[in-house]
Short mmCIF file of C-alpha atoms and ligand atoms in Angstrom, two decimals:
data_model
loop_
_atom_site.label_atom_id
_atom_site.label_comp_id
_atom_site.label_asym_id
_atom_site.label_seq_id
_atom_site.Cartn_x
_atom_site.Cartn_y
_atom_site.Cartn_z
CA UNK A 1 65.63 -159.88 -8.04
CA UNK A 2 62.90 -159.01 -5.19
CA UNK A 3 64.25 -158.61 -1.75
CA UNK A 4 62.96 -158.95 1.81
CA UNK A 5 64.64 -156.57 3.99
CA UNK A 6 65.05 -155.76 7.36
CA UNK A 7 65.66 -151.98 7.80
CA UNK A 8 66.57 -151.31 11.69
CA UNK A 9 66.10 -147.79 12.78
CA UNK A 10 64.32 -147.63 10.20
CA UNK A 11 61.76 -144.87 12.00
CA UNK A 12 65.00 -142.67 12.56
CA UNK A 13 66.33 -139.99 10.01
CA UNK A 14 68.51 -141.78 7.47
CA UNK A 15 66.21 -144.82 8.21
CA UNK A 16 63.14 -143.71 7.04
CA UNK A 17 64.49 -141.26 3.94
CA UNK A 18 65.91 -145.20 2.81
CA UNK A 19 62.55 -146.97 3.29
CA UNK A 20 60.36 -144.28 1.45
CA UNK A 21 63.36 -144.40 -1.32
CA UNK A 22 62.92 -148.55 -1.05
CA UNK A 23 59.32 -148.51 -1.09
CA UNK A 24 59.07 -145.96 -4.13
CA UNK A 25 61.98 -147.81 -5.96
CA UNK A 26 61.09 -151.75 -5.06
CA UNK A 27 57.28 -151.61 -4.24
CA UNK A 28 57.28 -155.50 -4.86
CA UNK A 29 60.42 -156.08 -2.40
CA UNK A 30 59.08 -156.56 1.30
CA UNK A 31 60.03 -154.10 3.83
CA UNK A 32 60.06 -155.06 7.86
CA UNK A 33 61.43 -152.03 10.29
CA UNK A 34 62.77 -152.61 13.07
CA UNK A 35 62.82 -149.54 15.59
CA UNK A 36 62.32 -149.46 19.36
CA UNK A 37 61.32 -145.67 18.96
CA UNK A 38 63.70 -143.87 21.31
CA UNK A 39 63.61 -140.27 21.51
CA UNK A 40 65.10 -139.98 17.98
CA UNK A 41 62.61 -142.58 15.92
CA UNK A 42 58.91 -141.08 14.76
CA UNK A 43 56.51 -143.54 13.62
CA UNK A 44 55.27 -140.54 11.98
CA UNK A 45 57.94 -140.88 9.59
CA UNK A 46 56.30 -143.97 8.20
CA UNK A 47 52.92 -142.97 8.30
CA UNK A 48 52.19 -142.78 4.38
CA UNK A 49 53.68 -146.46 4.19
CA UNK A 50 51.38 -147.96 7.20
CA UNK A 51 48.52 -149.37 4.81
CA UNK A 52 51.12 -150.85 2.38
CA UNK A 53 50.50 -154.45 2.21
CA UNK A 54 54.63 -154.80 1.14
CA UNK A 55 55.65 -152.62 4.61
CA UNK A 56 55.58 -153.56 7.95
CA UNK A 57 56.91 -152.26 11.70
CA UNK A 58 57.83 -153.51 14.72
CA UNK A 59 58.55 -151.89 17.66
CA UNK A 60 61.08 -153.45 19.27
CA UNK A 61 65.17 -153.39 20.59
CA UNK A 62 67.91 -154.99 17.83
CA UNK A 63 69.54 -156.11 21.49
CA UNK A 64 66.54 -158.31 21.42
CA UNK A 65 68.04 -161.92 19.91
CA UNK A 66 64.98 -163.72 20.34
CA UNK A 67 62.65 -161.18 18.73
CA UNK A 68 65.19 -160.34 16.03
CA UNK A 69 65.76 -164.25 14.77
CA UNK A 70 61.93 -164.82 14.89
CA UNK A 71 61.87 -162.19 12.55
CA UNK A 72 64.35 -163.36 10.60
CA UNK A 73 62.50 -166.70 10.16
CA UNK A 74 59.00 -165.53 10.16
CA UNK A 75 59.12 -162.77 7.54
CA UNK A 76 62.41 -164.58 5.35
CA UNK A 77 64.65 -161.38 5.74
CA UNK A 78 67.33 -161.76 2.87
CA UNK A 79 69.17 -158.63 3.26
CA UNK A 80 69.65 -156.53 6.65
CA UNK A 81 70.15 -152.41 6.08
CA UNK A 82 71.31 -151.80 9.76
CA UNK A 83 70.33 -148.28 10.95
CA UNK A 84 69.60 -148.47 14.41
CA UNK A 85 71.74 -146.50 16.28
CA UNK A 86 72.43 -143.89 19.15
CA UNK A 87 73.76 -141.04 16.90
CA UNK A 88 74.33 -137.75 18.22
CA UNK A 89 78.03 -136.81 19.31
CA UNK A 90 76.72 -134.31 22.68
CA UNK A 91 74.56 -137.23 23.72
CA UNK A 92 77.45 -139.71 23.82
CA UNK A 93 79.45 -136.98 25.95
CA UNK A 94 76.66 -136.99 28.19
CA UNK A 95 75.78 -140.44 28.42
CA UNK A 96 78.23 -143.03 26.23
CA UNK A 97 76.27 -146.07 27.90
CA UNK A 98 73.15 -146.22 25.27
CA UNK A 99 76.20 -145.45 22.50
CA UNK A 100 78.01 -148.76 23.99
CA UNK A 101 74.69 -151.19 24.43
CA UNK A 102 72.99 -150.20 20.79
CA UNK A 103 76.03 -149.82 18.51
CA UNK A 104 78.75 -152.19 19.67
CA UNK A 105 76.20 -155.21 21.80
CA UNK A 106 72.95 -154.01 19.63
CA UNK A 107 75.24 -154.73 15.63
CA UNK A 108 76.66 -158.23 17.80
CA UNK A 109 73.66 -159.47 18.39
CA UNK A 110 72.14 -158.68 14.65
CA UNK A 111 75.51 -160.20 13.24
CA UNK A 112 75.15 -163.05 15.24
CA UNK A 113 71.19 -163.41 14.57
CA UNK A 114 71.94 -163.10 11.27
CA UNK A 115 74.40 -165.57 10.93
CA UNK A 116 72.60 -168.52 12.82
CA UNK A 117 69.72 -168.14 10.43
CA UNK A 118 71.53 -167.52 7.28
CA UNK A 119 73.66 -171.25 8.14
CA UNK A 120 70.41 -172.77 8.72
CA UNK A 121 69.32 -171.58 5.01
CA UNK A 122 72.66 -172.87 3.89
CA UNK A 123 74.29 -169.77 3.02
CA UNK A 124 72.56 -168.30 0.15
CA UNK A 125 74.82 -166.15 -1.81
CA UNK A 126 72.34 -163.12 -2.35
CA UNK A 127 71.99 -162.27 1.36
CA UNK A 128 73.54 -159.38 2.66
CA UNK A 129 74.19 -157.65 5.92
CA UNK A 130 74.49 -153.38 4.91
CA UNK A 131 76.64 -151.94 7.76
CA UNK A 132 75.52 -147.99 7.99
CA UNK A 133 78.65 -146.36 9.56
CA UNK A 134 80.14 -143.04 9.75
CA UNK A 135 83.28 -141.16 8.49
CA UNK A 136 83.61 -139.94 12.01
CA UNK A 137 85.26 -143.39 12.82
CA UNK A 138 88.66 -141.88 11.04
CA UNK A 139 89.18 -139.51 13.50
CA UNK A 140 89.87 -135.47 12.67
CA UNK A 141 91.47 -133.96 10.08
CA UNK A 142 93.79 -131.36 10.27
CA UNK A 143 93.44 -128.28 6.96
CA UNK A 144 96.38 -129.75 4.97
CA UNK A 145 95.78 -133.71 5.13
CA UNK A 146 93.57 -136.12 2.56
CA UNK A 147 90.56 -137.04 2.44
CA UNK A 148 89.41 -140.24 4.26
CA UNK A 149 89.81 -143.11 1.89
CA UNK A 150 88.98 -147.04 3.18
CA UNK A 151 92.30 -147.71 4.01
CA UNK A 152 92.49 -144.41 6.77
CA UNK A 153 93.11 -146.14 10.22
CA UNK A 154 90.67 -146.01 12.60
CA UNK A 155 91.25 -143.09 14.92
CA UNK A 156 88.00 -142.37 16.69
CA UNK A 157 87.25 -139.39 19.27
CA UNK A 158 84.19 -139.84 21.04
CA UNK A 159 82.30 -142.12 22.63
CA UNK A 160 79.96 -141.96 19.45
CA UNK A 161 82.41 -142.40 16.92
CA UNK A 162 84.20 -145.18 19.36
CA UNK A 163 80.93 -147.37 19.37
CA UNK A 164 80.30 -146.97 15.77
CA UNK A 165 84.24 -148.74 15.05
CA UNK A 166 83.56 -151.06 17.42
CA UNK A 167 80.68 -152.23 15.59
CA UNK A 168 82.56 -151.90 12.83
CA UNK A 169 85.36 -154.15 13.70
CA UNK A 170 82.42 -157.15 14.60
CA UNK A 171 81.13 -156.37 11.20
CA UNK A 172 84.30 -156.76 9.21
CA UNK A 173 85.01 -159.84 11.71
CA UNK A 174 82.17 -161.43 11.38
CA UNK A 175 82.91 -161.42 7.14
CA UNK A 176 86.79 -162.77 7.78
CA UNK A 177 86.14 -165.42 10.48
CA UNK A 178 82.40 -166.66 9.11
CA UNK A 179 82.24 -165.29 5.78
CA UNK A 180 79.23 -163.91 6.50
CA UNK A 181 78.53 -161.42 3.82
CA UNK A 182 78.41 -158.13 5.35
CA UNK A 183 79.12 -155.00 3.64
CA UNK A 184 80.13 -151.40 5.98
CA UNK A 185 79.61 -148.24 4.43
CA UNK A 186 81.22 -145.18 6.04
CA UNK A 187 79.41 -141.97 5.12
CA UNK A 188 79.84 -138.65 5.82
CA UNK A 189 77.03 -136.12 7.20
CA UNK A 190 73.82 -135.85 6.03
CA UNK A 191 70.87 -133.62 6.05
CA UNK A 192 67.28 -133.26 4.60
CA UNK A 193 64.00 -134.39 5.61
CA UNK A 194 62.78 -135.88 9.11
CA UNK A 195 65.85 -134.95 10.85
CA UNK A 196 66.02 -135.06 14.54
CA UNK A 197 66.21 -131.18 15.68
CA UNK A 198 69.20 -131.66 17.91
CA UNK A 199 71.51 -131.75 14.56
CA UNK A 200 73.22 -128.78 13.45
CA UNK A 201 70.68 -127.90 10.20
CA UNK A 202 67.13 -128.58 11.72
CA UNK A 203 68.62 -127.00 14.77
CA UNK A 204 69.82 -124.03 12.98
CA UNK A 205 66.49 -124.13 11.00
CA UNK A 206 63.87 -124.60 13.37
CA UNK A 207 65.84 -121.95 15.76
CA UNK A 208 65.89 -119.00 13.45
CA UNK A 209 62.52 -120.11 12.78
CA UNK A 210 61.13 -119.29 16.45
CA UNK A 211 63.43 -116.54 16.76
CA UNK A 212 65.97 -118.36 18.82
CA UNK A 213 69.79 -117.87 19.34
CA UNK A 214 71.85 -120.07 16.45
CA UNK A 215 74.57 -121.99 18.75
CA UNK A 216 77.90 -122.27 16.95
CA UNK A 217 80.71 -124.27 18.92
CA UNK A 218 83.76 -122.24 19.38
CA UNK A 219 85.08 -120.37 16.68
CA UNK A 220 82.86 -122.04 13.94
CA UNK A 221 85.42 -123.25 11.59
CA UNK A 222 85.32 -126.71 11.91
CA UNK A 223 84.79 -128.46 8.63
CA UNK A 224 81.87 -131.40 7.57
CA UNK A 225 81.45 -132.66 4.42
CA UNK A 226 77.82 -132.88 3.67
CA UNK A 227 75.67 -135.09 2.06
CA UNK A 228 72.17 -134.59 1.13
CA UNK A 229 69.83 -137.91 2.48
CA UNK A 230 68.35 -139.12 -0.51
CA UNK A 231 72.07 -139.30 -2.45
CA UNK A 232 73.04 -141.20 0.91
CA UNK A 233 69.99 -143.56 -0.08
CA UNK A 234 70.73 -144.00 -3.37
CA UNK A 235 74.29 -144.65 -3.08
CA UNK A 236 73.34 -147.76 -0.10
CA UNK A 237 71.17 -149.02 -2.90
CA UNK A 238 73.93 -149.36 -5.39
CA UNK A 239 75.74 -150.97 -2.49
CA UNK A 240 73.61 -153.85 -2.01
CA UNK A 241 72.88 -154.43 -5.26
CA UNK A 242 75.77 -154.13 -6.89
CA UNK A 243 78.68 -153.93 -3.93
CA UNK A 244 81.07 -156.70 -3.16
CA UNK A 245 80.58 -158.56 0.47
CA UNK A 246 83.90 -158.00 2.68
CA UNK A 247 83.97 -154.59 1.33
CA UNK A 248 83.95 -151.18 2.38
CA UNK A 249 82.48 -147.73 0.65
CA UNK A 250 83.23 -144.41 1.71
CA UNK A 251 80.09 -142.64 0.43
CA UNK A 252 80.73 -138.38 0.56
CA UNK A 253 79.38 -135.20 -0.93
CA UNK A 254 82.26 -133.44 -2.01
CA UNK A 255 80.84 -130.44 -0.14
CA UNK A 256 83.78 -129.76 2.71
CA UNK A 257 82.39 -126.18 4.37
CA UNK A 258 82.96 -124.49 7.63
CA UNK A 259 79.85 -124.91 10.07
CA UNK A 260 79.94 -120.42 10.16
CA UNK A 261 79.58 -120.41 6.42
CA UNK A 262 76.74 -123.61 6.44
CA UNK A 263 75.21 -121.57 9.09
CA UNK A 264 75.54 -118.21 6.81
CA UNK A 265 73.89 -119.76 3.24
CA UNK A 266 71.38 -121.65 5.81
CA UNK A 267 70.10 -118.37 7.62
CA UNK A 268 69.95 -116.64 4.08
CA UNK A 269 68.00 -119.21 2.34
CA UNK A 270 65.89 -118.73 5.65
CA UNK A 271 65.19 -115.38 5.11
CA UNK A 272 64.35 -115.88 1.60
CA UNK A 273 61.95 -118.49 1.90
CA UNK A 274 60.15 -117.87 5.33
CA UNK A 275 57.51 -115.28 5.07
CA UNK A 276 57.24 -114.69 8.63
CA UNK A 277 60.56 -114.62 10.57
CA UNK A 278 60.63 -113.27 14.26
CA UNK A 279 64.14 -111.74 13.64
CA UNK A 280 65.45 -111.04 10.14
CA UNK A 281 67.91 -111.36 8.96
CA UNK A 282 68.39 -114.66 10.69
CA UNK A 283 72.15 -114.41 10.91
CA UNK A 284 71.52 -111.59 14.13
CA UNK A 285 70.69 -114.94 15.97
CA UNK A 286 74.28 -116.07 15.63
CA UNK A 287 75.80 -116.77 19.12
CA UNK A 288 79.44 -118.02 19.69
CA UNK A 289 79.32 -120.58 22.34
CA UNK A 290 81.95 -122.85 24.11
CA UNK A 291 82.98 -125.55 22.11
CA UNK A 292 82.07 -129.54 22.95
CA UNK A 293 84.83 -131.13 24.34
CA UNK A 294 86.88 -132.95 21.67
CA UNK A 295 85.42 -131.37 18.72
CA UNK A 296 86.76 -133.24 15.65
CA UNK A 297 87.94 -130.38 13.25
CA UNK A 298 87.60 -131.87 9.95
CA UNK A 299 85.77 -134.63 8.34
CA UNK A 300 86.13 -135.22 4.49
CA UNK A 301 85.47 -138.13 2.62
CA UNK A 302 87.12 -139.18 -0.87
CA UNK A 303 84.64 -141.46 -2.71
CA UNK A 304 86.49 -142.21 -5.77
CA UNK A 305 86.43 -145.98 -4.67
CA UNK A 306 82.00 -145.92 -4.59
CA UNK A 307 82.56 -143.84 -7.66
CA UNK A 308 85.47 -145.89 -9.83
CA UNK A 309 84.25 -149.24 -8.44
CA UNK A 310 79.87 -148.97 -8.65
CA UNK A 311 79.48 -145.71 -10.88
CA UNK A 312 77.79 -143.66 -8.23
CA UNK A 313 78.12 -139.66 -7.71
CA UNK A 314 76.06 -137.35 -5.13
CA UNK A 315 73.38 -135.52 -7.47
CA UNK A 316 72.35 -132.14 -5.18
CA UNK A 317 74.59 -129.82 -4.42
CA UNK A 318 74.68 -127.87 -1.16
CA UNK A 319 72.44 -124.85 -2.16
CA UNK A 320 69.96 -127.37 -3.70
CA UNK A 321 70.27 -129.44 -1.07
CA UNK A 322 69.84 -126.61 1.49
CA UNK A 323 66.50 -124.79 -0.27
CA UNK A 324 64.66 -128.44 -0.26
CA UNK A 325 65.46 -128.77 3.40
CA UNK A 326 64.50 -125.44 4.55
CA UNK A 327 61.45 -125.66 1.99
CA UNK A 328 60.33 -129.51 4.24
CA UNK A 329 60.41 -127.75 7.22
CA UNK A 330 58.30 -125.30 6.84
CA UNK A 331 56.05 -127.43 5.21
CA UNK A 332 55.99 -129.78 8.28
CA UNK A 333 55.81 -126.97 11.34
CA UNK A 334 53.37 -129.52 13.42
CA UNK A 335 56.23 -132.47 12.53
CA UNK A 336 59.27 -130.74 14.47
CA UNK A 337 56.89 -128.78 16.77
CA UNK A 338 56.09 -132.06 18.60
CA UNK A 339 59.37 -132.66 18.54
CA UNK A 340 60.22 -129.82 21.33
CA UNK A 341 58.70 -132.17 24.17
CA UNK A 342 60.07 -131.88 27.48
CA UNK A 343 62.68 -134.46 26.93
CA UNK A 344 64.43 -131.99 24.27
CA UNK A 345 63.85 -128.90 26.21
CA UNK A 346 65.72 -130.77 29.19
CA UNK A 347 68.53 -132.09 26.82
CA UNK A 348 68.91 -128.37 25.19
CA UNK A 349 69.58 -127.11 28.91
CA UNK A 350 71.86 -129.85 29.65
CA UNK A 351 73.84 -128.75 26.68
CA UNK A 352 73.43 -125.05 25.90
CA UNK A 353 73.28 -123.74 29.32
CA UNK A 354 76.88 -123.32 29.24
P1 LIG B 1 68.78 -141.32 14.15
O1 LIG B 1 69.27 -141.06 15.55
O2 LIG B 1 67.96 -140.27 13.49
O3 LIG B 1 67.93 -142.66 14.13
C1 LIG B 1 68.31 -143.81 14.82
C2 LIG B 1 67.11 -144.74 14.86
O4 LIG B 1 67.52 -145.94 15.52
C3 LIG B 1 65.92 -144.20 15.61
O5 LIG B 1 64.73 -144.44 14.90
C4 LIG B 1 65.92 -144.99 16.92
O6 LIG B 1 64.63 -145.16 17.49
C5 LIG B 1 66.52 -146.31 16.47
N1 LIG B 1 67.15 -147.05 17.56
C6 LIG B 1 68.05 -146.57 18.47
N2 LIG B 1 68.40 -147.55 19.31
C7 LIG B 1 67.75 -148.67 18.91
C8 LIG B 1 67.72 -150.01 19.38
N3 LIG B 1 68.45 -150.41 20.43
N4 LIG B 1 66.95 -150.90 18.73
C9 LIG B 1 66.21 -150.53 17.65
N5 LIG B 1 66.19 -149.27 17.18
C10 LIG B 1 66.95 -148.36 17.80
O7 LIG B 1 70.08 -141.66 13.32
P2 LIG B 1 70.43 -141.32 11.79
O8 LIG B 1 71.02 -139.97 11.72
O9 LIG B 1 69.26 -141.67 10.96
O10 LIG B 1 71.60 -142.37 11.54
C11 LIG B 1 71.32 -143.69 11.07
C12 LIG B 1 72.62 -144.46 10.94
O11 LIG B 1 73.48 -143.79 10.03
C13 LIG B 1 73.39 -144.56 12.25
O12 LIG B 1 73.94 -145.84 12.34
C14 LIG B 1 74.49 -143.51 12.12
O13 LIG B 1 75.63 -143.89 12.84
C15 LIG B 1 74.74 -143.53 10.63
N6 LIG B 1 75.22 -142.27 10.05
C16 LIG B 1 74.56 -141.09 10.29
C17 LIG B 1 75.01 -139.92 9.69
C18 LIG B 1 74.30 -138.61 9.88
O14 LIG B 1 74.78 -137.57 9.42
N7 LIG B 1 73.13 -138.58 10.52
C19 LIG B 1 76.15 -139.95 8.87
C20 LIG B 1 76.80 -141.18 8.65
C21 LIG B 1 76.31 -142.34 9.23
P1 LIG B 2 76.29 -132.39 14.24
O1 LIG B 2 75.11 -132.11 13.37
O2 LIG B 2 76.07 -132.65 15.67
O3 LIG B 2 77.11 -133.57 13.55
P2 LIG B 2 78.58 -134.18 13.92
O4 LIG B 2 79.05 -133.60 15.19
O5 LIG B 2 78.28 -135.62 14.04
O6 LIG B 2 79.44 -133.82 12.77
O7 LIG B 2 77.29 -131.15 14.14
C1 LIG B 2 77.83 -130.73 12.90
C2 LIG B 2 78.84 -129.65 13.20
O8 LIG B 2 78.17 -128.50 13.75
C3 LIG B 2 79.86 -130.05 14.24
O9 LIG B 2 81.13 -129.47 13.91
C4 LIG B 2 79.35 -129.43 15.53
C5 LIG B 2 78.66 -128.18 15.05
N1 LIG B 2 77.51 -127.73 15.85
C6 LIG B 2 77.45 -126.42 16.33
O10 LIG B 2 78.35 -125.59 16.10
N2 LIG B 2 76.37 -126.06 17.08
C7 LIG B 2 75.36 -126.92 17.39
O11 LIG B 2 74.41 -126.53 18.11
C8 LIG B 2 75.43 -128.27 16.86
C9 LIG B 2 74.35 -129.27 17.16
C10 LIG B 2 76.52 -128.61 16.11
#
């Protein structure tokens, strides 16, 4: 069945890794983003799709209701893969307002877009609403306790993780009260290609790259389970094709490791691929600093229901993972270089100066 989707954020990191993946995978299915390009989307990203008579983007805010149900109508969206987000943890201790406006009022007014126009089609049974959340809406886990699973309660810790369950909540609301059929996935994190350089790997990667110091938070051990992008992609695909509405899918990479030891294999796949390093071996650059206030200690996901329930497994494994993303951004120097405007160089301050 050919789809019609609406990808917001779709210029952002996870965003645009799914549209390539849809584009490649469905080049008859229509694809509409729908980014307002904050410091954190890149056109750029998009730039081999542009001339692709199937793709299109708009620049605009999901807060927006009037622009978003026009383009519900006007392009005959079937299925929404909701992106858009304010996503970094130290920006939401900075500021939590943009966390509060794009993640809990931005998701309400796409859920309640999307619902208006889907009762005027008379509720076709194939639409779908894809919910992209995060495991950090579980809270932290101590060394000794499980894995996330679905049925965790909701226990998050910053203002990022506290917007993301609130739009969480609306989403899983809007499926009891209207039926609406919405489906939340709640992944762990990722990394690969076109991520934002504020994130711990690109960060880590494009540092050691210009010779800079590698900023660990306190004493390094805290533990994320990572996920490479395109195993993120494929498992939302599986989702919407295949998941059932009122559901939700912890999606995970088995791959629980302390950010010292990411930061160790990271710097040593560094020095084997990079010909020309500033300061080798990388790991030198290694600087303790103080941690961010209410650092989560452990995330880790158990995906046996995705797994059991929809057959799907992550494919790359941490050291594959790791060599592809180190190989993309050295490939793409002039990508993150533009990156390192003044707005990041102000933010970095802000938060390393300590
Ligand atoms: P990102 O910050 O790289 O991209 C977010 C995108 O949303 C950007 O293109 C930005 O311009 C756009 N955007 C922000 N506010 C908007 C608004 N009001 N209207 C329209 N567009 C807006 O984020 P990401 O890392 O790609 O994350 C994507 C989604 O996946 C988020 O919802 C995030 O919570 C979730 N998630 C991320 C991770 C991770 O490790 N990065 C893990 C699990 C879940
Ligand atoms: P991050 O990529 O910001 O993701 P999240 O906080 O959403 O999990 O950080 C991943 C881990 O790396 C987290 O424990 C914080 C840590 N970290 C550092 O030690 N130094 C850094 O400069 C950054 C950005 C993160």
């Amino acid at each position: 069945m050919s789809r019609r989707l609406l990808v917001t954020g779709g210029a952002g990191f996870i965003g645009s890794n799914f549209v390539h993946y849809w584009c490649d995978n469905y080049p008859d299915d229509k694809v509409v983003v729908l980014d307002a390009l904050t410091y954190a989307g890149n056109r750029a990203n998009l730039s081999s799709l542009e001339a692709k008579k199937n793709f299109c983007f708009i620049k605009g805010d999901i807060c927006n209701s009037s622009l978003v149900k026009q383009l519900l109508e006007s392009e005959k969206i079937d299925t929404i893969a909701h992106f858009a987000a304010e996503s970094h943890v130290d920006r939401s201790i900075l500021g939590p307002g943009a966390f509060v406006q794009t993640n809990v009022v931005g998701t309400y007014t796409l859920l309640e877009a999307f619902r208006q126009y889907w009762l005027t089609q008379n509720q076709p049974g194939h639409y779908r609403f894809l919910h992209v959340s995060t495991d950090e809406v579980y809270g932290s886990l101590s060394p000794q306790d499980s894995p996330f699973t679905e049925t965790t309660a909701y226990a998050p810790n910053s203002p990022y993780s506290a917007s993301k369950a609130g739009s969480d909540h609306l989403v899983r609301a809007y499926f009891h009260t209207y039926e609406l059929p919405t489906i939340i996935t709640n992944c762990s994190n990722n990394y690969g290609p076109y991520q934002f350089p504020e994130k711990l790997i690109p960060l880590m990667c494009i540092n050691a790259l210009l010779g800079k110091p590698l900023p660990i938070y306190g004493d390094g051990k805290n533990v994320r389970d990572w996920l490479y992008v395109k195993d993120h992609c494929n498992a939302l695909d599986i989702v919407i094709n295949t998941g059932a509405v009122g559901e939700t899918y912890n999606i995970g990479g088995n791959n629980e490791v302390e950010n010292i030891n990411l930061v160790h294999t990271l710097c040593q796949i560094i020095d084997k691929l990079a010909p020309d390093l500033p300061i080798k071996p990388s790991e030198k650059l290694i600087t303790f600093i103080k941690d961010r206030p209410g650092h989560d200690r452990r995330y880790a996901i158990d995906a046996t229901k995705i797994k059991n329930n929809l057959g799907w497994t992550p494919l790359v494994t941490v050291e594959e993972g790791l060599h592809l993303t180190v190989q993309w951004y050295l490939n793409h120097n002039q990508w993150w270089q533009l990156l390192l405007s003044q707005e990041y160089q102000d933010y970095y301050r802000q938060i390393y100066k300590k």
